[in-house]
């Protein structure tokens, strides 16, 4: 627009100029001069117009052309630069993607979890390095020759594995499943596996991402908790809680007659007090093992108390229950034949009820029958248990066979010499035989120690009086002598234990036993010292008279020994004379 205006203005100026020149020429010149001037004016007008066009149009165009020629090579260079920049940008993007891919691969390779990718046909095309660290499988080997699912997963979990694979492809949602995976060495580990579908842009399943986290420790703890909720930790039988659950279940879900067997270990308290709770626990475990062997794995055999057991036998008649009880007794007898030193003694009761009878009533009847049997055999069995404990003590204490019986006879001889009431001979004999029963609860490191006991060890050794007292109170026949057992280590001067009694505060029976036991120990074999002669033993008794022993009873005991020696000599002389008489007659 501006260019056209300039041209129009320029032409107007030229036209006006030449018109003015024409008028002046016509006024000044005439004739031929005027004619020549009229011919030259159009030519001048044209030249002036061309000059105007050159100035206004051609020169700017030339300038523009020159500028374009200068600019075009640079523009061509910029285009090439843009191409290079675009190529560099694309390369950087590829490098970034490659780096990102490498980072992702590095991330996958360093994951503690198992990671694998399956294609649409469920074939493996990636396996993380964690398969090697967690399961012992080489990833390359797995890709080269994938393991069959039944060789990789636990047989019991196969159904869940396949169900999860199907669900993922149908729901297109991640599927979480807990399963056991086989380690290369054969054992199984628990994994929480998440199966996530890989979808295309059109929503089709291209494959499955499988990630698995080792949850073996968690499952182990869960199993331990489950075991604790169902099983007794000592015996691994069902516990009281599970037994009660089964009772409730069968109360409403049973058909036909129902049998229950109730069992109780006899004299377990004696074993606990005498041999220690570890020995008692062993007895419980051995009994539980016998019960396991006597019943099927599907039967409910439970420990329902410290020494109590019970067996639930659904759809079982009386004859079958009696046979089951007989099997238990046979198993106990066989065990005792192989383990005579510490045998098992159990009382058994059983009952069978019709469908209309509540299980509580059946259990109560079985319990009553069991306790009736226990009472019938209690006295003889308790004596047997005490004898077992005493024999075990004699073995531990390196005492000669029948050592306790020899001491009993010596004490009874002393009692007769003192005119001790004959009606108390039975109790006195029990006391003499079982007074040290509490030593069964003293640790070997103290009982066998040859060096002098420390103060702490002395206090522990002194506890055998209290232990013996508890054992005696648990045994019907020993109850009358329990207090004597508790006081049998008191000294005449009050420096004994456990009550520091002195003088005649100490029961007569304990004072008699103290003297007889000391003499018997000195004159019979002991591994820790030599055997004393009678004279040496008597001298030691007199030295301790008034300190450890009742001085009056010491002299009475020595007198009894002398009388026994006299009687023995006389009897020996009579035997010799009788033998000589027979020889003369023959």
XYZ file of C-alpha atoms in Angstrom:
586
model
C 0.000 0.000 0.000
C 2.796 2.433 0.908
C 4.716 1.597 -2.329
C 1.685 2.387 -4.550
C 1.166 5.694 -2.812
C 4.787 6.682 -3.398
C 4.536 5.857 -7.129
C 1.271 7.804 -7.506
C 2.759 10.836 -5.784
C 5.941 10.661 -7.864
C 4.047 10.474 -11.156
C 1.843 13.408 -10.120
C 4.897 15.545 -9.381
C 6.517 14.656 -12.750
C 3.298 15.370 -14.639
C 2.847 18.768 -13.015
C 6.497 19.611 -13.667
C 6.268 18.794 -17.382
C 2.969 20.704 -17.750
C 4.657 23.717 -16.213
C 7.605 23.366 -18.614
C 5.196 23.051 -21.534
C 3.444 26.284 -20.649
C 6.743 28.122 -20.248
C 7.987 26.750 -23.605
C 4.861 27.846 -25.429
C 5.213 31.281 -23.884
C 8.910 31.721 -24.623
C 9.504 29.754 -27.772
C 7.691 29.855 -31.115
C 7.954 28.037 -34.380
C 10.448 25.196 -34.781
C 11.837 25.515 -31.289
C 8.442 25.015 -29.792
C 7.827 21.974 -31.974
C 11.129 20.350 -30.924
C 10.357 21.060 -27.284
C 6.944 19.436 -27.601
C 8.612 16.269 -28.942
C 11.188 16.148 -26.133
C 8.742 16.676 -23.282
C 7.048 13.176 -23.502
C 10.451 11.554 -23.711
C 11.602 13.417 -20.626
C 8.391 12.544 -18.886
C 9.007 8.827 -19.584
C 12.635 8.997 -18.433
C 11.581 10.756 -15.251
C 8.901 8.148 -14.634
C 11.394 5.334 -15.157
C 13.839 6.948 -12.766
C 11.065 7.227 -10.242
C 10.193 3.554 -10.633
C 13.841 2.592 -10.288
C 14.179 4.567 -7.088
C 10.906 3.601 -5.571
C 10.523 0.029 -6.769
C 13.581 -1.485 -8.431
C 16.205 -0.475 -5.878
C 14.163 -1.779 -2.927
C 13.625 -4.979 -4.890
C 17.361 -5.281 -5.523
C 18.060 -4.658 -1.850
C 15.493 -7.294 -0.927
C 17.047 -9.735 -3.389
C 20.493 -9.110 -1.971
C 19.190 -9.626 1.543
C 17.384 -12.791 0.487
C 20.555 -14.125 -1.068
C 22.356 -13.485 2.195
C 19.636 -15.050 4.273
C 18.830 -18.205 2.271
C 22.133 -20.100 2.942
C 21.714 -19.534 6.710
C 18.123 -20.769 6.540
C 19.218 -23.927 4.795
C 21.813 -24.472 7.587
C 19.148 -23.970 10.262
C 16.963 -26.630 8.668
C 19.812 -29.111 8.772
C 20.456 -28.107 12.376
C 16.811 -28.674 13.197
C 17.028 -32.141 11.685
C 20.119 -32.868 13.747
C 18.423 -31.549 16.870
C 15.378 -33.655 16.192
C 17.603 -36.700 15.667
C 19.566 -35.918 18.832
C 16.329 -35.455 20.754
C 15.050 -38.796 19.489
C 18.355 -40.424 20.430
C 18.184 -38.911 23.892
C 14.661 -40.214 24.261
C 15.825 -43.668 23.198
C 18.726 -43.475 25.649
C 16.390 -42.336 28.389
C 13.995 -45.164 27.587
C 16.892 -47.623 27.485
C 18.187 -46.266 30.797
C 14.705 -46.468 32.240
C 14.421 -50.038 30.963
C 17.809 -50.912 32.421
C 16.772 -49.353 35.714
C 13.566 -51.383 35.663
C 15.519 -54.552 34.903
C 18.004 -53.682 37.644
C 15.088 -53.047 40.003
C 13.519 -56.387 39.137
C 16.824 -58.223 39.442
C 17.429 -56.801 42.912
C 13.956 -57.360 44.284
C 13.769 -59.727 47.240
C 10.457 -60.960 45.850
C 10.036 -63.447 43.042
C 9.086 -61.771 39.749
C 8.217 -63.454 36.468
C 6.305 -62.597 33.295
C 4.058 -64.911 31.314
C 2.854 -64.284 27.781
C -0.723 -64.706 26.601
C -0.131 -68.446 26.239
C 1.153 -68.607 29.822
C 4.747 -69.261 28.746
C 7.592 -67.772 30.773
C 9.607 -65.014 29.106
C 11.204 -63.389 32.155
C 12.359 -64.802 35.509
C 14.029 -62.614 38.155
C 17.355 -63.420 39.771
C 15.586 -63.848 43.122
C 14.501 -67.311 41.962
C 18.127 -68.303 42.452
C 18.548 -66.740 45.891
C 15.167 -67.804 47.267
C 14.521 -71.121 45.548
C 17.872 -72.262 44.189
C 16.771 -72.239 40.524
C 18.897 -70.692 37.754
C 16.646 -68.178 35.894
C 18.236 -69.014 32.533
C 17.630 -72.705 33.087
C 13.997 -72.018 33.981
C 13.498 -70.038 30.783
C 15.261 -72.655 28.699
C 13.331 -75.544 30.199
C 10.386 -74.434 32.342
C 9.428 -76.798 35.152
C 6.034 -78.458 35.042
C 3.646 -76.829 37.550
C 3.236 -80.087 39.473
C 7.011 -80.144 40.006
C 7.108 -76.536 41.156
C 4.056 -76.171 43.397
C 2.840 -78.261 46.310
C 0.312 -80.883 45.175
C -2.286 -79.568 47.621
C -1.988 -76.053 46.117
C -2.292 -76.950 42.426
C -6.034 -76.326 42.322
C -5.578 -72.810 43.711
C -2.779 -72.059 41.212
C -4.922 -72.974 38.191
C -8.015 -71.264 39.601
C -6.052 -68.040 40.056
C -4.719 -68.169 36.481
C -8.251 -68.565 35.129
C -9.675 -65.783 37.308
C -7.021 -63.287 36.187
C -7.849 -63.740 32.497
C -11.581 -63.487 33.186
C -11.852 -60.673 35.716
C -8.814 -58.720 34.438
C -8.131 -57.915 38.084
C -5.096 -58.850 40.215
C -5.462 -62.159 42.047
C -3.757 -62.853 45.398
C -3.095 -66.425 46.541
C -0.979 -68.128 49.221
C 0.815 -71.252 48.068
C 3.817 -73.480 48.645
C 6.671 -73.455 46.143
C 9.201 -76.245 45.916
C 12.832 -75.317 46.584
C 15.498 -76.874 44.378
C 16.590 -79.072 47.309
C 13.076 -80.478 47.712
C 11.571 -78.639 50.680
C 8.675 -76.210 50.318
C 8.455 -72.501 51.123
C 5.296 -70.450 51.559
C 4.763 -67.487 49.203
C 2.084 -64.843 48.869
C 1.715 -64.643 45.082
C 0.018 -61.762 43.249
C -1.048 -62.426 39.644
C -1.641 -59.195 37.690
C -2.930 -59.209 34.087
C -0.931 -57.265 31.458
C -3.389 -55.615 29.065
C -2.960 -54.220 25.559
C -4.299 -50.800 24.489
C -7.427 -52.596 23.333
C -7.914 -54.305 26.681
C -6.779 -57.763 25.622
C -4.673 -59.905 27.956
C -1.082 -59.858 26.687
C 0.313 -61.769 29.631
C 0.516 -62.004 33.412
C 2.920 -60.442 35.886
C 3.586 -62.845 38.772
C 5.183 -61.562 41.983
C 5.750 -63.679 45.064
C 6.826 -62.729 48.586
C 8.304 -65.279 50.986
C 5.889 -65.641 53.921
C 7.346 -68.854 55.338
C 8.158 -67.259 58.709
C 4.673 -65.815 58.985
C 3.060 -69.136 58.097
C 5.317 -70.893 60.601
C 4.166 -68.532 63.344
C 0.551 -68.966 62.256
C 0.959 -72.731 62.385
C 2.535 -72.491 65.825
C -0.394 -70.396 67.015
C -2.808 -72.876 65.455
C -0.992 -75.734 67.144
C -1.162 -73.873 70.444
C -4.889 -73.380 70.008
C -5.464 -77.068 69.230
C -2.667 -79.098 70.780
C -1.058 -79.570 74.163
C 2.544 -78.359 73.900
C 3.981 -81.098 76.139
C 2.306 -84.175 74.653
C 1.198 -82.955 71.189
C -2.209 -84.447 71.918
C -5.307 -82.293 71.506
C -5.705 -79.812 74.364
C -8.661 -79.151 76.654
C -9.942 -76.298 74.471
C -10.150 -78.457 71.346
C -11.659 -81.300 73.371
C -14.442 -78.966 74.526
C -15.034 -77.797 70.936
C -15.379 -81.393 69.796
C -17.739 -82.143 72.668
C -19.965 -79.264 71.536
C -19.786 -80.384 67.912
C -20.693 -84.008 68.626
C -23.440 -82.945 71.007
C -25.479 -81.842 67.983
C -23.797 -83.889 65.227
C -23.776 -87.502 66.323
C -25.518 -90.684 65.404
C -25.822 -93.891 67.370
C -24.064 -94.670 70.635
C -21.102 -92.597 71.794
C -18.190 -93.767 73.949
C -15.759 -91.810 76.119
C -12.647 -93.112 77.886
C -11.201 -91.190 80.849
C -7.634 -91.859 82.044
C -5.475 -90.582 84.881
C -1.786 -91.150 85.687
C -1.458 -92.595 89.175
C 0.802 -90.908 91.755
C 2.120 -88.254 89.360
C 2.559 -85.882 92.296
C 4.904 -88.380 93.923
C 7.041 -88.461 90.809
C 7.038 -84.667 90.575
C 7.982 -84.256 94.229
C 10.407 -87.154 94.269
C 12.121 -87.103 90.896
C 11.365 -83.546 89.878
C 8.921 -82.078 87.391
C 11.158 -83.017 84.467
C 10.700 -86.692 85.385
C 6.969 -86.124 85.809
C 6.801 -84.496 82.378
C 8.607 -87.475 80.884
C 6.021 -89.795 82.432
C 3.220 -87.688 80.938
C 4.821 -87.734 77.479
C 5.385 -91.494 77.587
C 1.748 -92.032 78.553
C 0.614 -89.769 75.710
C 2.769 -91.721 73.254
C 1.122 -94.979 74.348
C -2.329 -93.474 73.826
C -1.399 -92.285 70.327
C -0.334 -95.788 69.391
C -3.551 -97.245 70.775
C -5.920 -95.139 68.647
C -6.359 -93.960 65.079
C -5.072 -90.584 63.976
C -8.652 -89.435 63.364
C -9.712 -90.176 66.956
C -9.847 -87.294 69.429
C -7.261 -88.166 72.088
C -6.759 -85.194 74.413
C -4.883 -84.162 77.516
C -7.550 -82.371 79.522
C -5.622 -81.796 82.762
C -2.234 -82.152 84.402
C -2.433 -85.947 84.645
C -5.817 -86.481 82.960
C -6.580 -87.715 79.454
C -9.786 -88.437 77.561
C -10.740 -90.126 74.288
C -13.892 -89.430 72.251
C -15.223 -92.441 70.326
C -18.282 -91.532 68.203
C -20.550 -94.263 66.859
C -18.919 -96.834 69.130
C -20.637 -99.520 71.181
C -19.671 -100.835 74.615
C -17.758 -103.832 73.278
C -15.540 -101.617 71.095
C -14.842 -99.243 74.000
C -13.905 -102.155 76.273
C -11.494 -103.420 73.618
C -9.957 -99.944 73.351
C -9.445 -99.797 77.126
C -7.874 -103.254 77.010
C -5.478 -102.098 74.266
C -4.313 -99.274 76.512
C -3.658 -101.639 79.418
C -1.699 -103.994 77.176
C 0.389 -101.092 75.866
C 1.154 -99.964 79.433
C 2.113 -103.508 80.470
C 4.467 -103.829 77.496
C 6.050 -100.480 78.316
C 6.548 -101.389 81.971
C 8.200 -104.652 80.991
C 10.779 -102.658 79.027
C 11.048 -99.884 81.638
C 10.863 -101.586 85.057
C 12.682 -98.855 87.006
C 10.032 -96.167 86.467
C 6.858 -97.875 85.205
C 3.633 -96.171 84.174
C 0.517 -96.673 86.253
C -2.826 -95.377 84.986
C -6.441 -95.688 86.048
C -9.023 -96.113 83.290
C -12.746 -95.527 83.251
C -15.161 -95.561 80.351
C -18.830 -95.143 79.540
C -21.149 -95.443 76.531
C -24.337 -93.453 76.035
C -27.319 -93.557 73.724
C -28.072 -90.630 71.355
C -30.428 -89.063 73.886
C -27.730 -89.044 76.613
C -25.716 -85.826 76.803
C -21.963 -86.113 76.301
C -21.431 -84.336 79.629
C -23.237 -87.134 81.404
C -21.223 -89.765 79.521
C -17.953 -88.016 80.447
C -19.033 -87.728 84.080
C -19.822 -91.449 84.223
C -16.450 -92.309 82.662
C -14.706 -90.063 85.230
C -16.542 -91.698 88.114
C -15.595 -95.162 86.878
C -11.976 -94.074 86.518
C -11.800 -92.694 90.070
C -13.446 -95.837 91.443
C -10.686 -97.919 89.870
C -8.069 -95.519 91.228
C -9.396 -95.876 94.788
C -9.433 -99.674 94.540
C -5.768 -99.815 93.623
C -4.545 -96.688 95.408
C -2.936 -98.243 98.497
C -0.938 -100.969 96.789
C 0.031 -98.733 93.862
C 1.180 -95.922 96.133
C 3.389 -98.335 98.078
C 4.758 -99.552 94.761
C 5.471 -95.999 93.608
C 7.225 -95.151 96.868
C 9.335 -98.297 96.540
C 10.234 -97.336 92.976
C 11.332 -93.897 94.133
C 13.333 -95.365 96.983
C 15.095 -97.838 94.720
C 15.938 -94.998 92.361
C 17.377 -93.053 95.303
C 19.523 -95.987 96.405
C 20.928 -96.276 92.891
C 21.672 -92.547 92.752
C 23.183 -92.484 96.234
C 25.410 -95.548 95.552
C 23.896 -97.418 98.480
C 24.188 -101.211 98.704
C 21.156 -103.279 97.768
C 18.598 -103.400 100.622
C 20.542 -100.704 102.494
C 17.310 -99.040 103.636
C 15.944 -102.375 104.889
C 19.131 -103.024 106.874
C 18.821 -99.614 108.519
C 15.160 -100.322 109.276
C 16.082 -103.570 111.051
C 18.766 -101.786 113.086
C 16.307 -99.087 114.187
C 13.706 -101.693 115.148
C 16.326 -103.599 117.184
C 17.108 -100.353 118.987
C 13.385 -99.758 119.586
C 12.960 -103.201 121.115
C 16.003 -102.641 123.317
C 14.423 -99.374 124.550
C 11.038 -101.050 125.084
C 9.546 -98.701 122.495
C 5.763 -99.312 122.096
C 5.276 -102.298 119.826
C 2.173 -100.788 118.205
C 4.422 -98.109 116.648
C 6.890 -100.553 115.104
C 5.138 -100.329 111.728
C 5.377 -96.546 111.555
C 8.948 -96.574 112.854
C 9.946 -99.094 110.188
C 8.423 -96.943 107.414
C 10.189 -93.885 108.797
C 13.549 -95.649 108.887
C 13.146 -96.898 105.333
C 11.805 -93.734 103.680
C 13.209 -90.863 105.784
C 15.605 -89.797 102.979
C 13.048 -90.094 100.171
C 13.339 -86.320 99.635
C 16.895 -86.704 98.327
C 15.362 -87.946 95.106
C 14.658 -84.269 94.361
C 18.231 -83.062 94.950
C 20.382 -82.437 91.824
C 23.153 -84.914 91.075
C 25.788 -82.154 91.126
C 25.083 -81.707 94.844
C 24.245 -85.276 95.800
C 27.441 -86.605 94.204
C 29.782 -83.743 95.091
C 32.957 -84.979 96.819
C 34.241 -81.552 97.887
C 32.754 -79.485 100.667
C 29.369 -78.015 99.790
C 29.040 -74.257 99.406
C 26.556 -72.410 101.595
C 24.098 -72.222 98.697
C 24.512 -75.947 98.028
C 23.988 -76.709 101.713
C 20.706 -74.819 101.678
C 19.614 -76.722 98.589
C 20.622 -80.036 100.172
C 18.619 -79.181 103.285
C 15.494 -78.932 101.144
C 15.343 -82.737 100.948
C 13.514 -82.743 104.301
C 10.773 -80.537 102.887
C 10.637 -82.526 99.638
C 10.363 -85.773 101.594
C 7.594 -84.263 103.700
C 5.581 -83.391 100.575
C 6.078 -86.861 99.127
C 4.966 -88.481 102.384
C 1.814 -86.381 102.483
C 1.021 -87.598 98.958
C 1.343 -91.275 99.935
C -1.425 -92.649 102.121
C 0.792 -95.014 104.134
C 3.485 -92.385 104.739
C 1.207 -89.635 106.035
C 1.653 -90.745 109.709
C 5.455 -90.372 109.453
C 5.513 -87.196 107.328
C 6.391 -84.946 110.306
C 9.233 -87.261 111.389
C 10.624 -87.159 107.847
C 10.526 -83.354 108.012
C 12.447 -83.261 111.345
C 14.934 -86.107 110.987
C 17.966 -83.794 110.539
C 17.548 -81.825 113.771
C 20.552 -81.844 116.147
C 20.544 -82.190 119.932
C 22.293 -78.793 120.308
C 19.803 -76.968 118.008
C 22.188 -76.569 115.075
C 20.341 -78.937 112.770
C 17.677 -78.145 110.171
C 15.080 -77.227 109.075
C 13.521 -75.974 112.347
C 16.621 -75.773 114.626
C 14.871 -77.841 117.309
C 17.004 -78.924 120.274
C 16.984 -81.492 123.042
C 13.724 -83.275 123.646
C 11.902 -80.904 121.272
C 13.118 -83.338 118.652
C 10.783 -86.361 118.329
C 12.173 -89.505 119.992
C 11.930 -91.414 116.711
C 14.137 -88.826 114.965
C 16.745 -88.992 117.774
C 16.795 -92.798 117.584
C 17.139 -92.770 113.796
C 19.954 -90.184 113.831
C 22.177 -92.437 115.989
C 21.335 -95.676 114.167
C 21.802 -94.080 110.728
C 25.194 -92.586 111.623
C 26.450 -95.940 112.933
C 25.076 -97.816 109.922
C 26.666 -95.347 107.474
C 30.064 -95.638 109.179
C 30.099 -99.441 109.260
C 28.803 -100.181 105.731
C 30.323 -99.498 102.322
C 30.254 -95.956 100.994
C 32.197 -94.954 97.864
C 33.407 -91.705 99.426
C 35.220 -93.190 102.485
C 36.494 -96.377 104.119
C 34.404 -98.656 106.364
C 34.834 -98.018 110.121
C 35.317 -100.795 112.635
C 32.694 -101.085 115.369
C 35.121 -99.584 117.889
C 35.832 -96.580 115.623
C 32.139 -96.023 114.988
C 31.316 -96.174 118.715
C 34.083 -93.667 119.463
C 32.659 -91.256 116.871
C 29.155 -91.580 118.322
C 30.466 -90.678 121.779
C 32.385 -87.721 120.343
C 29.150 -86.339 118.830
C 27.012 -87.094 121.910
C 25.499 -83.894 123.331
C 26.227 -82.098 120.074
C 24.510 -83.975 117.276
C 23.026 -86.874 119.226
C 21.027 -87.378 122.407
C 23.804 -88.395 124.872
C 21.556 -90.746 126.832
C 20.389 -92.543 123.699
C 23.996 -92.833 122.462
C 24.927 -94.856 125.544
C 21.783 -96.960 125.197
C 22.649 -97.686 121.571
C 26.221 -98.687 122.473
C 24.834 -100.954 125.180
C 22.511 -102.525 122.620
C 25.463 -103.173 120.317
C 27.321 -104.880 123.142
C 24.266 -106.967 123.980
C 23.869 -107.936 120.334
C 27.529 -108.928 120.197
C 27.136 -111.054 123.349
C 24.022 -112.694 121.971
C 25.740 -113.289 118.636
C 28.748 -114.892 120.341
C 26.509 -117.110 122.466
C 24.474 -118.111 119.445
C 27.645 -118.865 117.520
C 28.942 -121.061 120.397
C 25.613 -122.908 120.541
C 25.772 -123.530 116.807
C 29.295 -124.961 117.083
C 28.282 -127.215 119.995
C 25.208 -128.437 118.100
C 27.345 -129.250 115.078
C 29.851 -131.216 117.175
C 27.021 -133.150 118.851
C 25.615 -134.188 115.476
C 29.028 -135.336 114.338
C 29.451 -137.524 117.476
C 26.025 -139.081 116.980
C 26.815 -139.880 113.355
